[in-house]
JSON list of C-alpha atoms in Angstrom, two decimals:
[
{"chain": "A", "resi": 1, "resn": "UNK", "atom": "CA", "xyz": [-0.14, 97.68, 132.91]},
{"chain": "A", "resi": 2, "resn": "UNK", "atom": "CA", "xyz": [-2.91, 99.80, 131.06]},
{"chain": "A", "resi": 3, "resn": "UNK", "atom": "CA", "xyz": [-4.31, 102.60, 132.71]},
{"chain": "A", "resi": 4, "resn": "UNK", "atom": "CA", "xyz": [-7.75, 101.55, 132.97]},
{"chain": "A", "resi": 5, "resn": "UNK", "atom": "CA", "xyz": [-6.05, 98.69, 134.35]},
{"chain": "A", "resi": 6, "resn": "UNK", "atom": "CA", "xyz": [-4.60, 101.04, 137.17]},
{"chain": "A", "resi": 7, "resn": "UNK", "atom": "CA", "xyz": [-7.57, 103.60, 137.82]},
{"chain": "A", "resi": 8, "resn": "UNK", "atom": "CA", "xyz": [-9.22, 102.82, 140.93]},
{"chain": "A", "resi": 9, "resn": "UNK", "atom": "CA", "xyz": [-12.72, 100.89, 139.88]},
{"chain": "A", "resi": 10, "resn": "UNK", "atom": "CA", "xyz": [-16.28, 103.46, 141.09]},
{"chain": "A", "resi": 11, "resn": "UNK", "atom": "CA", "xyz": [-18.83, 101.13, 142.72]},
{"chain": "A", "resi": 12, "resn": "UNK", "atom": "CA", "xyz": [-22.19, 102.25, 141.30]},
{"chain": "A", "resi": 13, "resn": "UNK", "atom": "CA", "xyz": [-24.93, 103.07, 143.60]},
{"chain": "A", "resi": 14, "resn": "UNK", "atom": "CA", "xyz": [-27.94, 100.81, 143.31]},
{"chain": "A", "resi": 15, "resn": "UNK", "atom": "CA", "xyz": [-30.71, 102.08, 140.62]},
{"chain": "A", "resi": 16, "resn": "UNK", "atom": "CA", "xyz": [-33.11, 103.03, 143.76]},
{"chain": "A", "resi": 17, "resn": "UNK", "atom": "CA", "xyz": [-30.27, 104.62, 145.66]},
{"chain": "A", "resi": 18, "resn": "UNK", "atom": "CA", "xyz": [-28.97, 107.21, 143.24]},
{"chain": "A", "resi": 19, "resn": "UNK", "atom": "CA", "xyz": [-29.44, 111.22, 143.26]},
{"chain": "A", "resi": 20, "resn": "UNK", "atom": "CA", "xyz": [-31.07, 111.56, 140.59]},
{"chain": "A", "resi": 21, "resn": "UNK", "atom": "CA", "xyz": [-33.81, 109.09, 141.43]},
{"chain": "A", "resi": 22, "resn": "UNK", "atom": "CA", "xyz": [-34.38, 109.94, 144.87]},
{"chain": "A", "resi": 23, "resn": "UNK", "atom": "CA", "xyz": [-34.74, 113.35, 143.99]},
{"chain": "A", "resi": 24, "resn": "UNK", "atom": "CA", "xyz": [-36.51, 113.35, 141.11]},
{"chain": "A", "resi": 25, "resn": "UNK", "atom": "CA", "xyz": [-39.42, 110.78, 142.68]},
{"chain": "A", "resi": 26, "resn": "UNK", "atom": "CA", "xyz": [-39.54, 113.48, 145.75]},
{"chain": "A", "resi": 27, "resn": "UNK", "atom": "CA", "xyz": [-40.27, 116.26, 143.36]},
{"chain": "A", "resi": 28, "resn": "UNK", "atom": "CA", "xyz": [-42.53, 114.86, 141.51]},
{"chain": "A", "resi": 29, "resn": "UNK", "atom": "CA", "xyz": [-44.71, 113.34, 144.55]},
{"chain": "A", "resi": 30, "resn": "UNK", "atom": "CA", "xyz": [-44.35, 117.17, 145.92]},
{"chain": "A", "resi": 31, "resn": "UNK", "atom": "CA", "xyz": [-45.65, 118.84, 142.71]},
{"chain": "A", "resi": 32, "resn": "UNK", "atom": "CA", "xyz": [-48.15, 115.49, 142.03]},
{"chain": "A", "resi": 33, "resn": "UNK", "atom": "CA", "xyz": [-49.72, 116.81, 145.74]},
{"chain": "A", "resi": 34, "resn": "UNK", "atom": "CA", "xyz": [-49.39, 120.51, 144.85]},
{"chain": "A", "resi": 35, "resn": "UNK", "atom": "CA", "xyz": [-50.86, 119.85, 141.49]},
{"chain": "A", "resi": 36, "resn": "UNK", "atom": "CA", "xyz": [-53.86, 117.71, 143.78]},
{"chain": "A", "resi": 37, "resn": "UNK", "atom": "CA", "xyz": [-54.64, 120.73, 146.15]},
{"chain": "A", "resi": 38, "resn": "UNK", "atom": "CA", "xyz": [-55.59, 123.43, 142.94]},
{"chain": "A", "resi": 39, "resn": "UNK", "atom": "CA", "xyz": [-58.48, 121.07, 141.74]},
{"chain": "A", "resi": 40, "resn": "UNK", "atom": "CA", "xyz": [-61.86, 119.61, 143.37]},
{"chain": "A", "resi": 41, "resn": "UNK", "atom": "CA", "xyz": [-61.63, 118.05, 146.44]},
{"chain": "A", "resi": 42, "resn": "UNK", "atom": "CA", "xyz": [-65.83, 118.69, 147.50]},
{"chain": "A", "resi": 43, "resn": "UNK", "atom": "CA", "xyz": [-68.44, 119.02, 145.75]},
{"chain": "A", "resi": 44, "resn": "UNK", "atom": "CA", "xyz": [-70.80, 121.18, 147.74]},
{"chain": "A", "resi": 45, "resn": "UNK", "atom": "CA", "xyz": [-75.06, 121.08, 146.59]},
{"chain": "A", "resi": 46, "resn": "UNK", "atom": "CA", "xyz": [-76.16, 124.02, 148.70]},
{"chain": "A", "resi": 47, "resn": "UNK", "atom": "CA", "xyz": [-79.51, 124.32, 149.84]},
{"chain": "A", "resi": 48, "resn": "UNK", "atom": "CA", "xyz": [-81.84, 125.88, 147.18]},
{"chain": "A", "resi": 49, "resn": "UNK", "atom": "CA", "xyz": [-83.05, 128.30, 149.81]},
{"chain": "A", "resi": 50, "resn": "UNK", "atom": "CA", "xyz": [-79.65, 129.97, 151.17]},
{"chain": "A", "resi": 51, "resn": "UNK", "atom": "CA", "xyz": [-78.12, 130.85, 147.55]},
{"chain": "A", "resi": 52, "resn": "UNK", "atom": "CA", "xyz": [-79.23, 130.74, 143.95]},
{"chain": "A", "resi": 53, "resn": "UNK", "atom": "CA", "xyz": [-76.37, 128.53, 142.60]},
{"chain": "A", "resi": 54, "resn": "UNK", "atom": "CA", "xyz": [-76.70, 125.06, 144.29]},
{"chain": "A", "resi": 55, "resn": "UNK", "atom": "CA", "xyz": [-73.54, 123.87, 143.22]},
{"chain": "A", "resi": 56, "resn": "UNK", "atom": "CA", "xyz": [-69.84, 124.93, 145.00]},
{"chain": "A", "resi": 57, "resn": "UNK", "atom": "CA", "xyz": [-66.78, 123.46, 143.77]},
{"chain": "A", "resi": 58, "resn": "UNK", "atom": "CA", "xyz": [-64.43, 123.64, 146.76]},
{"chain": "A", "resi": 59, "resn": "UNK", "atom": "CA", "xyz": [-60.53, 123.21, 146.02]},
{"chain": "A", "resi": 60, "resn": "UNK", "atom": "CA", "xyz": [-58.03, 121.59, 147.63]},
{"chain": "A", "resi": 61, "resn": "UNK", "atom": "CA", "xyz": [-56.26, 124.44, 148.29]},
{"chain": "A", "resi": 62, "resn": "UNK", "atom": "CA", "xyz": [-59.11, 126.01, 150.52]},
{"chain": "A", "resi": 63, "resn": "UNK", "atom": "CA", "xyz": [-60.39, 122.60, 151.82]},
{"chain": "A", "resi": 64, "resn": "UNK", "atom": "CA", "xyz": [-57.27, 121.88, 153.43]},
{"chain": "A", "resi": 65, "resn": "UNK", "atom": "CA", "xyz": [-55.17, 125.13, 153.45]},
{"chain": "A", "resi": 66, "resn": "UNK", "atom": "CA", "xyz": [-52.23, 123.09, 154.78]},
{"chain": "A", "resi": 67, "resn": "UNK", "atom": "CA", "xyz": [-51.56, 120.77, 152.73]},
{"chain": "A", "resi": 68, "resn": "UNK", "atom": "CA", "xyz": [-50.24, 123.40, 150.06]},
{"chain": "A", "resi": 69, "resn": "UNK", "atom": "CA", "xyz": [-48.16, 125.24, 152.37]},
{"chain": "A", "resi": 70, "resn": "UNK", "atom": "CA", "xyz": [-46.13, 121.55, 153.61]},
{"chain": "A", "resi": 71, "resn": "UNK", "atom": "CA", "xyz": [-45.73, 120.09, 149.45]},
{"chain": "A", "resi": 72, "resn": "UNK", "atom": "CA", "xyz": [-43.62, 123.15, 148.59]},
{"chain": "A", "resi": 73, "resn": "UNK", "atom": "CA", "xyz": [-41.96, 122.00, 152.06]},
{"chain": "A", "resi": 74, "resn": "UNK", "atom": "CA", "xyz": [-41.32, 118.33, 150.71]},
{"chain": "A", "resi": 75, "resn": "UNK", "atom": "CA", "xyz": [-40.23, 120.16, 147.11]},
{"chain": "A", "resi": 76, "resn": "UNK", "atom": "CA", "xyz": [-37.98, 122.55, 148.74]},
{"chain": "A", "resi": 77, "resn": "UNK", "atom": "CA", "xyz": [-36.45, 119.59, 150.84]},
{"chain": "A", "resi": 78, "resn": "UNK", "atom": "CA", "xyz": [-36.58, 116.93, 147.75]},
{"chain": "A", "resi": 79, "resn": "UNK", "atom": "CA", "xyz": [-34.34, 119.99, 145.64]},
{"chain": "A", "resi": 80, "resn": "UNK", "atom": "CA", "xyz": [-32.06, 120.78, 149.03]},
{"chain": "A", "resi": 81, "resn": "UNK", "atom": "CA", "xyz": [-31.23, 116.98, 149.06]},
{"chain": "A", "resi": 82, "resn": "UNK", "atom": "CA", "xyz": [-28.72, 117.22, 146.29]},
{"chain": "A", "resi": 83, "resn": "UNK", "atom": "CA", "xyz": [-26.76, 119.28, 147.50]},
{"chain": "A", "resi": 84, "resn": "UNK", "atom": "CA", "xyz": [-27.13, 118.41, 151.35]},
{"chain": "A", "resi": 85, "resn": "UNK", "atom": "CA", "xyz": [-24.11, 116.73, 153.48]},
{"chain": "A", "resi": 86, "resn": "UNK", "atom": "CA", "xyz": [-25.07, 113.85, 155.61]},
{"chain": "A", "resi": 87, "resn": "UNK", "atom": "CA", "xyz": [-26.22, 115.58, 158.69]},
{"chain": "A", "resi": 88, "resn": "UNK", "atom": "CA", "xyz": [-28.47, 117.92, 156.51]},
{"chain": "A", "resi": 89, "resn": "UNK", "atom": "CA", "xyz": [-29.81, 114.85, 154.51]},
{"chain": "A", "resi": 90, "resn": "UNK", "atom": "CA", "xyz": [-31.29, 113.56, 157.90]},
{"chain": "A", "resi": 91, "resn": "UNK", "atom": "CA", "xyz": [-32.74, 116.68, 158.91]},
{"chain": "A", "resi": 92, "resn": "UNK", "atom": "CA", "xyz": [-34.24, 116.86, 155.53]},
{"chain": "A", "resi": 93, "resn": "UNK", "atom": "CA", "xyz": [-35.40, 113.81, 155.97]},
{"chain": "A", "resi": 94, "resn": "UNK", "atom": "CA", "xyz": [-37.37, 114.58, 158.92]},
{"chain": "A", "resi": 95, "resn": "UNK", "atom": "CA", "xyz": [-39.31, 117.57, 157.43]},
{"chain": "A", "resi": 96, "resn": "UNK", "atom": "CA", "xyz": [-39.99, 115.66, 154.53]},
{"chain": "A", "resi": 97, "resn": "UNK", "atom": "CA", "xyz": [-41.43, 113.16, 156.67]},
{"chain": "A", "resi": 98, "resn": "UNK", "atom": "CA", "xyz": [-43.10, 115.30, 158.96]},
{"chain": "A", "resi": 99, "resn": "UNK", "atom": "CA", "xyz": [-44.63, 117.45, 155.90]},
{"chain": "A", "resi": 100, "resn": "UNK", "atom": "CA", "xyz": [-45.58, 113.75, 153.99]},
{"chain": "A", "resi": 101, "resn": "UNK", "atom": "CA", "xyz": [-47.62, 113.03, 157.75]},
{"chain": "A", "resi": 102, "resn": "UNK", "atom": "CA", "xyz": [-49.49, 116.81, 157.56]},
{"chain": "A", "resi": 103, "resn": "UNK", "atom": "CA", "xyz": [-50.47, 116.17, 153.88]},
{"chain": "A", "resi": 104, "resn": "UNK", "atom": "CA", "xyz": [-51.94, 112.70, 154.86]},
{"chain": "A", "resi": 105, "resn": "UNK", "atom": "CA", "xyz": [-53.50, 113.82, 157.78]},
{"chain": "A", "resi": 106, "resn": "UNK", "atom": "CA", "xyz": [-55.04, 117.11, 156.06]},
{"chain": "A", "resi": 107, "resn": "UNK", "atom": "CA", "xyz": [-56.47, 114.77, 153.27]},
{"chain": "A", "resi": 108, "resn": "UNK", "atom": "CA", "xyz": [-57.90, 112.16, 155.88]},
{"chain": "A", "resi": 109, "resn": "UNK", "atom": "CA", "xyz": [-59.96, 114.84, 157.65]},
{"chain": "A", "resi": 110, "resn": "UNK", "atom": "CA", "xyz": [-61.65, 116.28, 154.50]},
{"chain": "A", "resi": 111, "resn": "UNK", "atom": "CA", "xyz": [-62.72, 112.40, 153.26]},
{"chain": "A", "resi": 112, "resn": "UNK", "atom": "CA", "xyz": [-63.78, 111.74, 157.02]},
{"chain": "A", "resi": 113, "resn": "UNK", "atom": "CA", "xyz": [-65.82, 115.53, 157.47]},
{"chain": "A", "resi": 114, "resn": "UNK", "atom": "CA", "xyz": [-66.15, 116.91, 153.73]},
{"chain": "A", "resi": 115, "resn": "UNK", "atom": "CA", "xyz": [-68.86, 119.49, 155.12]},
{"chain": "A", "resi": 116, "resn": "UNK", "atom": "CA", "xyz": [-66.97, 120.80, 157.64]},
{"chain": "A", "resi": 117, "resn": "UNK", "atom": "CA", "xyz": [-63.77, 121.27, 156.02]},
{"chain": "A", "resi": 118, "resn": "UNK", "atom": "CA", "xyz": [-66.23, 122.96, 153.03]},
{"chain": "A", "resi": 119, "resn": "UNK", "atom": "CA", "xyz": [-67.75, 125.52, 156.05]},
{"chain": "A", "resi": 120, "resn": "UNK", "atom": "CA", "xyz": [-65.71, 128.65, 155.23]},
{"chain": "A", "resi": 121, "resn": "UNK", "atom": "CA", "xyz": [-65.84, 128.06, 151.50]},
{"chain": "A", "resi": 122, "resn": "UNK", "atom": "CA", "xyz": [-70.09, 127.79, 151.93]},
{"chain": "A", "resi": 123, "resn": "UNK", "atom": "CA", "xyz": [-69.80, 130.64, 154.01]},
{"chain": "A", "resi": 124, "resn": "UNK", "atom": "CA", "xyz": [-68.07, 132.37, 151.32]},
{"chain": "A", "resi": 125, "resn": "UNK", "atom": "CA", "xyz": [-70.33, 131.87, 149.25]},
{"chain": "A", "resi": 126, "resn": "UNK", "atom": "CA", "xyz": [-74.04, 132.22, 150.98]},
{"chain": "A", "resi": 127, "resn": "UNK", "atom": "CA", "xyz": [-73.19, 134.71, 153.79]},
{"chain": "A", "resi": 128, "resn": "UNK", "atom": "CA", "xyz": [-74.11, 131.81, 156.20]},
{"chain": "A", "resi": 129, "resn": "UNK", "atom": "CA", "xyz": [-72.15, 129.44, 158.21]},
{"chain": "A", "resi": 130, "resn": "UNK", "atom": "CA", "xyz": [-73.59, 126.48, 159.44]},
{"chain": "A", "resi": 131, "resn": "UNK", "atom": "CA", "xyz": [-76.39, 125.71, 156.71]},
{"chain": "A", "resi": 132, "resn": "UNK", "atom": "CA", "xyz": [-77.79, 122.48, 155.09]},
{"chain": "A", "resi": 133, "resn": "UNK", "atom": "CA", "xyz": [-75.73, 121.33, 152.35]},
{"chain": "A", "resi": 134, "resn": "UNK", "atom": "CA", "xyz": [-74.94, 117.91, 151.37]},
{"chain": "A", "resi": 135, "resn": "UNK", "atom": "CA", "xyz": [-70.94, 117.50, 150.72]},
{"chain": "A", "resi": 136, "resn": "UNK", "atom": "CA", "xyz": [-69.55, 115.06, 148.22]},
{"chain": "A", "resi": 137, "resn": "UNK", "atom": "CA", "xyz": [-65.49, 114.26, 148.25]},
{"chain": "A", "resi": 138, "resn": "UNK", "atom": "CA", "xyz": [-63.59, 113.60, 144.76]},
{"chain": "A", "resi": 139, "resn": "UNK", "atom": "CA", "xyz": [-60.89, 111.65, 144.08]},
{"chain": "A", "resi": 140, "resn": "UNK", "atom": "CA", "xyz": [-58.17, 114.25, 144.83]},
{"chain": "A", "resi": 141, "resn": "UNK", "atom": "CA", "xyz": [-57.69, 114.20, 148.88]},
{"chain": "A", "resi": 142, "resn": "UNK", "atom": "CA", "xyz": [-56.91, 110.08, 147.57]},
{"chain": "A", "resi": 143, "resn": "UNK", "atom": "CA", "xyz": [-54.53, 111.37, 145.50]},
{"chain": "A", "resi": 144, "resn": "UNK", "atom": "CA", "xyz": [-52.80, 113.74, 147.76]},
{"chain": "A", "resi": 145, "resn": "UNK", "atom": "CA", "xyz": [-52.78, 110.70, 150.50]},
{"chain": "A", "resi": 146, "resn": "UNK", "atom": "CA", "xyz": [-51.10, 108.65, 148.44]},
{"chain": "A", "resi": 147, "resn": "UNK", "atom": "CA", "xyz": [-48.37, 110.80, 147.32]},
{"chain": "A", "resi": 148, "resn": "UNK", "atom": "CA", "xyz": [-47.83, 111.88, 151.12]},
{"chain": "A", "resi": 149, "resn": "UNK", "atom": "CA", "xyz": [-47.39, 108.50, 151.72]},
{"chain": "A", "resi": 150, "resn": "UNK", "atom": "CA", "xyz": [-45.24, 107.75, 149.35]},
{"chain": "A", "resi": 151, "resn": "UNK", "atom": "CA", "xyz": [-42.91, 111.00, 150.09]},
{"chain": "A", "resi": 152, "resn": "UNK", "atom": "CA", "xyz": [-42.68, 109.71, 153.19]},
{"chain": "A", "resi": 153, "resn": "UNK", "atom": "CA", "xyz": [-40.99, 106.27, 151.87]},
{"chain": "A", "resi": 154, "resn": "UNK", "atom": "CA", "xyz": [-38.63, 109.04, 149.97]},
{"chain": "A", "resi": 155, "resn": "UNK", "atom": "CA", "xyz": [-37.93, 110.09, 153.05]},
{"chain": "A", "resi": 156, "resn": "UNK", "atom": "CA", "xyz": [-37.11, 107.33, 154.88]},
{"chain": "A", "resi": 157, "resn": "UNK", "atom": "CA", "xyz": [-34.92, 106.08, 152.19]},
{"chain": "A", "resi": 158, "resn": "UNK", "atom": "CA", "xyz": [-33.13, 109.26, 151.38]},
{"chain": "A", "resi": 159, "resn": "UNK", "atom": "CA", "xyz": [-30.58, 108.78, 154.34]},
{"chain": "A", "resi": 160, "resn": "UNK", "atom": "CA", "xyz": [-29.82, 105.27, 153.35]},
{"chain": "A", "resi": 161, "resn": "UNK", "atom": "CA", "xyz": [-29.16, 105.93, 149.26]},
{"chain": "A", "resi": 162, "resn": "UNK", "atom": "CA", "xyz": [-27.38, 109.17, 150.63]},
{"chain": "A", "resi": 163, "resn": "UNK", "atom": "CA", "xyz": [-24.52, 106.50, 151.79]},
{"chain": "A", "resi": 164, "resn": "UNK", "atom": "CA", "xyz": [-23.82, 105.71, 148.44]},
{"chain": "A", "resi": 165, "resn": "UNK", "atom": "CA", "xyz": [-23.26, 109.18, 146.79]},
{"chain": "A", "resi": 166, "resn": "UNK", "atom": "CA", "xyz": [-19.84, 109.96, 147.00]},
{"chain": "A", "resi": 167, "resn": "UNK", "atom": "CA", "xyz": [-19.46, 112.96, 145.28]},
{"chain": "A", "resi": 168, "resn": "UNK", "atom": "CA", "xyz": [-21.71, 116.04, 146.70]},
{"chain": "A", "resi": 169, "resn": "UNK", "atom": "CA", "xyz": [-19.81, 119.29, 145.62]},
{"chain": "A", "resi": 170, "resn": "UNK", "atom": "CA", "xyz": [-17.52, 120.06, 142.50]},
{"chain": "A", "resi": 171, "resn": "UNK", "atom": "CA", "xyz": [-15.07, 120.52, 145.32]},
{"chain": "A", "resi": 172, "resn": "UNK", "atom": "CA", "xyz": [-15.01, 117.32, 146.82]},
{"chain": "A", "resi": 173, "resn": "UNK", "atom": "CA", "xyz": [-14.96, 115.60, 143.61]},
{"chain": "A", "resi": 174, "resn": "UNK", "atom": "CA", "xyz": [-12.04, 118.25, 142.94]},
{"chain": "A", "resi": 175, "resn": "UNK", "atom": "CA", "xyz": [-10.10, 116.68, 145.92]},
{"chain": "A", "resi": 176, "resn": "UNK", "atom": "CA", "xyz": [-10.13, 113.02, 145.19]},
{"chain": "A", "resi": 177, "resn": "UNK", "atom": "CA", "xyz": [-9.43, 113.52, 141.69]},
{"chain": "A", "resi": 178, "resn": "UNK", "atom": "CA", "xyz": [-6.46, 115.59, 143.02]},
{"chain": "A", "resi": 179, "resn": "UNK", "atom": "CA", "xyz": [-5.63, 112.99, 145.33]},
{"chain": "A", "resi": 180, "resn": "UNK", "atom": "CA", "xyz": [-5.11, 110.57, 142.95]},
{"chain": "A", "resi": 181, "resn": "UNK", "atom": "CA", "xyz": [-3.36, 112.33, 140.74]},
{"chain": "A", "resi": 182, "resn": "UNK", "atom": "CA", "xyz": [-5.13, 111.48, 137.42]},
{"chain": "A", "resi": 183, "resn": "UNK", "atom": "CA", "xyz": [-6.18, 115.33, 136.35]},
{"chain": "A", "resi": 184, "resn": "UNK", "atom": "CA", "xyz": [-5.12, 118.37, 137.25]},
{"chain": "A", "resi": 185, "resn": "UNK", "atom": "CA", "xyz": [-7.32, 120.52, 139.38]},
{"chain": "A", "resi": 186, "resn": "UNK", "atom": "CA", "xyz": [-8.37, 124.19, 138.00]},
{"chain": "A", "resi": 187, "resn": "UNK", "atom": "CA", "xyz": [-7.46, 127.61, 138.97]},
{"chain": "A", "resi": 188, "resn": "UNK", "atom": "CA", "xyz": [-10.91, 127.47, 141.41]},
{"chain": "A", "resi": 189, "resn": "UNK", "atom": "CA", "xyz": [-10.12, 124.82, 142.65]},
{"chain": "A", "resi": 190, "resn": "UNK", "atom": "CA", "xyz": [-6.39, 125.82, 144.10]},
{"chain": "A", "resi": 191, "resn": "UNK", "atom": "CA", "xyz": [-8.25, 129.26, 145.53]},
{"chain": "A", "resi": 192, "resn": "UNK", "atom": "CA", "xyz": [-10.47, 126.61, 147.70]},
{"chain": "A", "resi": 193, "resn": "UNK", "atom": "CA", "xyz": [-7.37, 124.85, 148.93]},
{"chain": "A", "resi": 194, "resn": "UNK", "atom": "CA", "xyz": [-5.75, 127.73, 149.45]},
{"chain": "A", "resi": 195, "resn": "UNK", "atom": "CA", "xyz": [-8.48, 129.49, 151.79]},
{"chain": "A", "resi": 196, "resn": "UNK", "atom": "CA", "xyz": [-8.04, 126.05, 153.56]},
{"chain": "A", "resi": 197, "resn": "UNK", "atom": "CA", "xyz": [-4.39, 126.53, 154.19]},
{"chain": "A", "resi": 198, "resn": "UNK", "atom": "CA", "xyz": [-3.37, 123.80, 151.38]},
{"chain": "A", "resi": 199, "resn": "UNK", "atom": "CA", "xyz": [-0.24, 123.95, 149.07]},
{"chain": "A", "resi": 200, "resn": "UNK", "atom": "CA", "xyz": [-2.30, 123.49, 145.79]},
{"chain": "A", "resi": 201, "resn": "UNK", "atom": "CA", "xyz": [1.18, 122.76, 143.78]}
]
């Protein structure tokens, strides 16, 4: 019998389900909202009387202060993922979720009251709070919605394609290929089992 033959056969995780894709969608959707929050989210034509520039661009950043603050969350959590166990991949999965909800919820607010969530920036800029102005939203806070929503789908589906990755340290791959026997394991490797009380030999 040959010994591909004998070698025990790897199922493949599905396309969706593997690391590197549920990862790599979670930090993009993280950096796509970051990238969202440094441009134009309202356009701001002051009143003529209260400054002598008419015109305020208002970033996302400052429009909705938040949402910056939970999309290095989601990227922190999207990174943390590879390297999680099952039990942290859940509770990953929960701040992602929970930071995906704040970003959508931060964008919906500016769309629904542009000139209010532009009050400190006009105040900024005029002295006064409270003025006439007429507010104008881009298509940014859109932009950010859509990528909260769609880290949020990360998120529910990280637990699920987590079931599927079999390997999540250099150790525990270490230990099966130990197990069966095909490969020796390396001088690192018989330090870890023996800090665990195993005979590595």
């Amino acid at each position: 019998m040959s010994t591909a033959a004998s070698a025990p056969s790897v199922r493949q995780a599905p396309r969706w389900a593997r690391k590197s894709t549920i990862v790599l969608a979670t930090t993009i959707l993280a950096l796509a909202v970051f990238g969202a929050t440094t441009q134009t989210w309202i356009e701001v034509r002051l009143d003529p009387a209260g400054a002598s520039n008419s015109d305020l661009h208002v970033q996302g950043s400052k429009a909705a202060t938040a949402v910056t603050a939970l999309a290095v969350v989601a990227l922190a959590g999207g990174l943390a993922a590879s390297i999680a166990g099952k039990i942290a991949r859940w509770i990953i999965a929960v701040l992602i979720t929970m930071s995906a909800a704040g970003i959508v919820l931060a964008a919906v607010t500016v769309i629904l009251d542009p000139l209010g969530a532009a009050q400190g920036s006009i105040a900024a800029a005029t002295g006064v709070s409270g003025g006439q102005a007429d507010a104008a939203v881009t298509a940014f806070p859109v932009v950010a919605i859509v990528a909260g929503c769609l880290l949020a789908v990360c998120a529910i589906v990280l637990p699920l394609a987590g079931r599927h990755w079999t390997s999540r340290t250099k150790y525990d791959a270490a230990a099966r290929v130990k197990k069966s026997g095909s490969e020796p394991v390396d001088e690192i490797d018989s330090w870890d089992s023996l800090s665990r009380g195993e005979d590595p030999t």
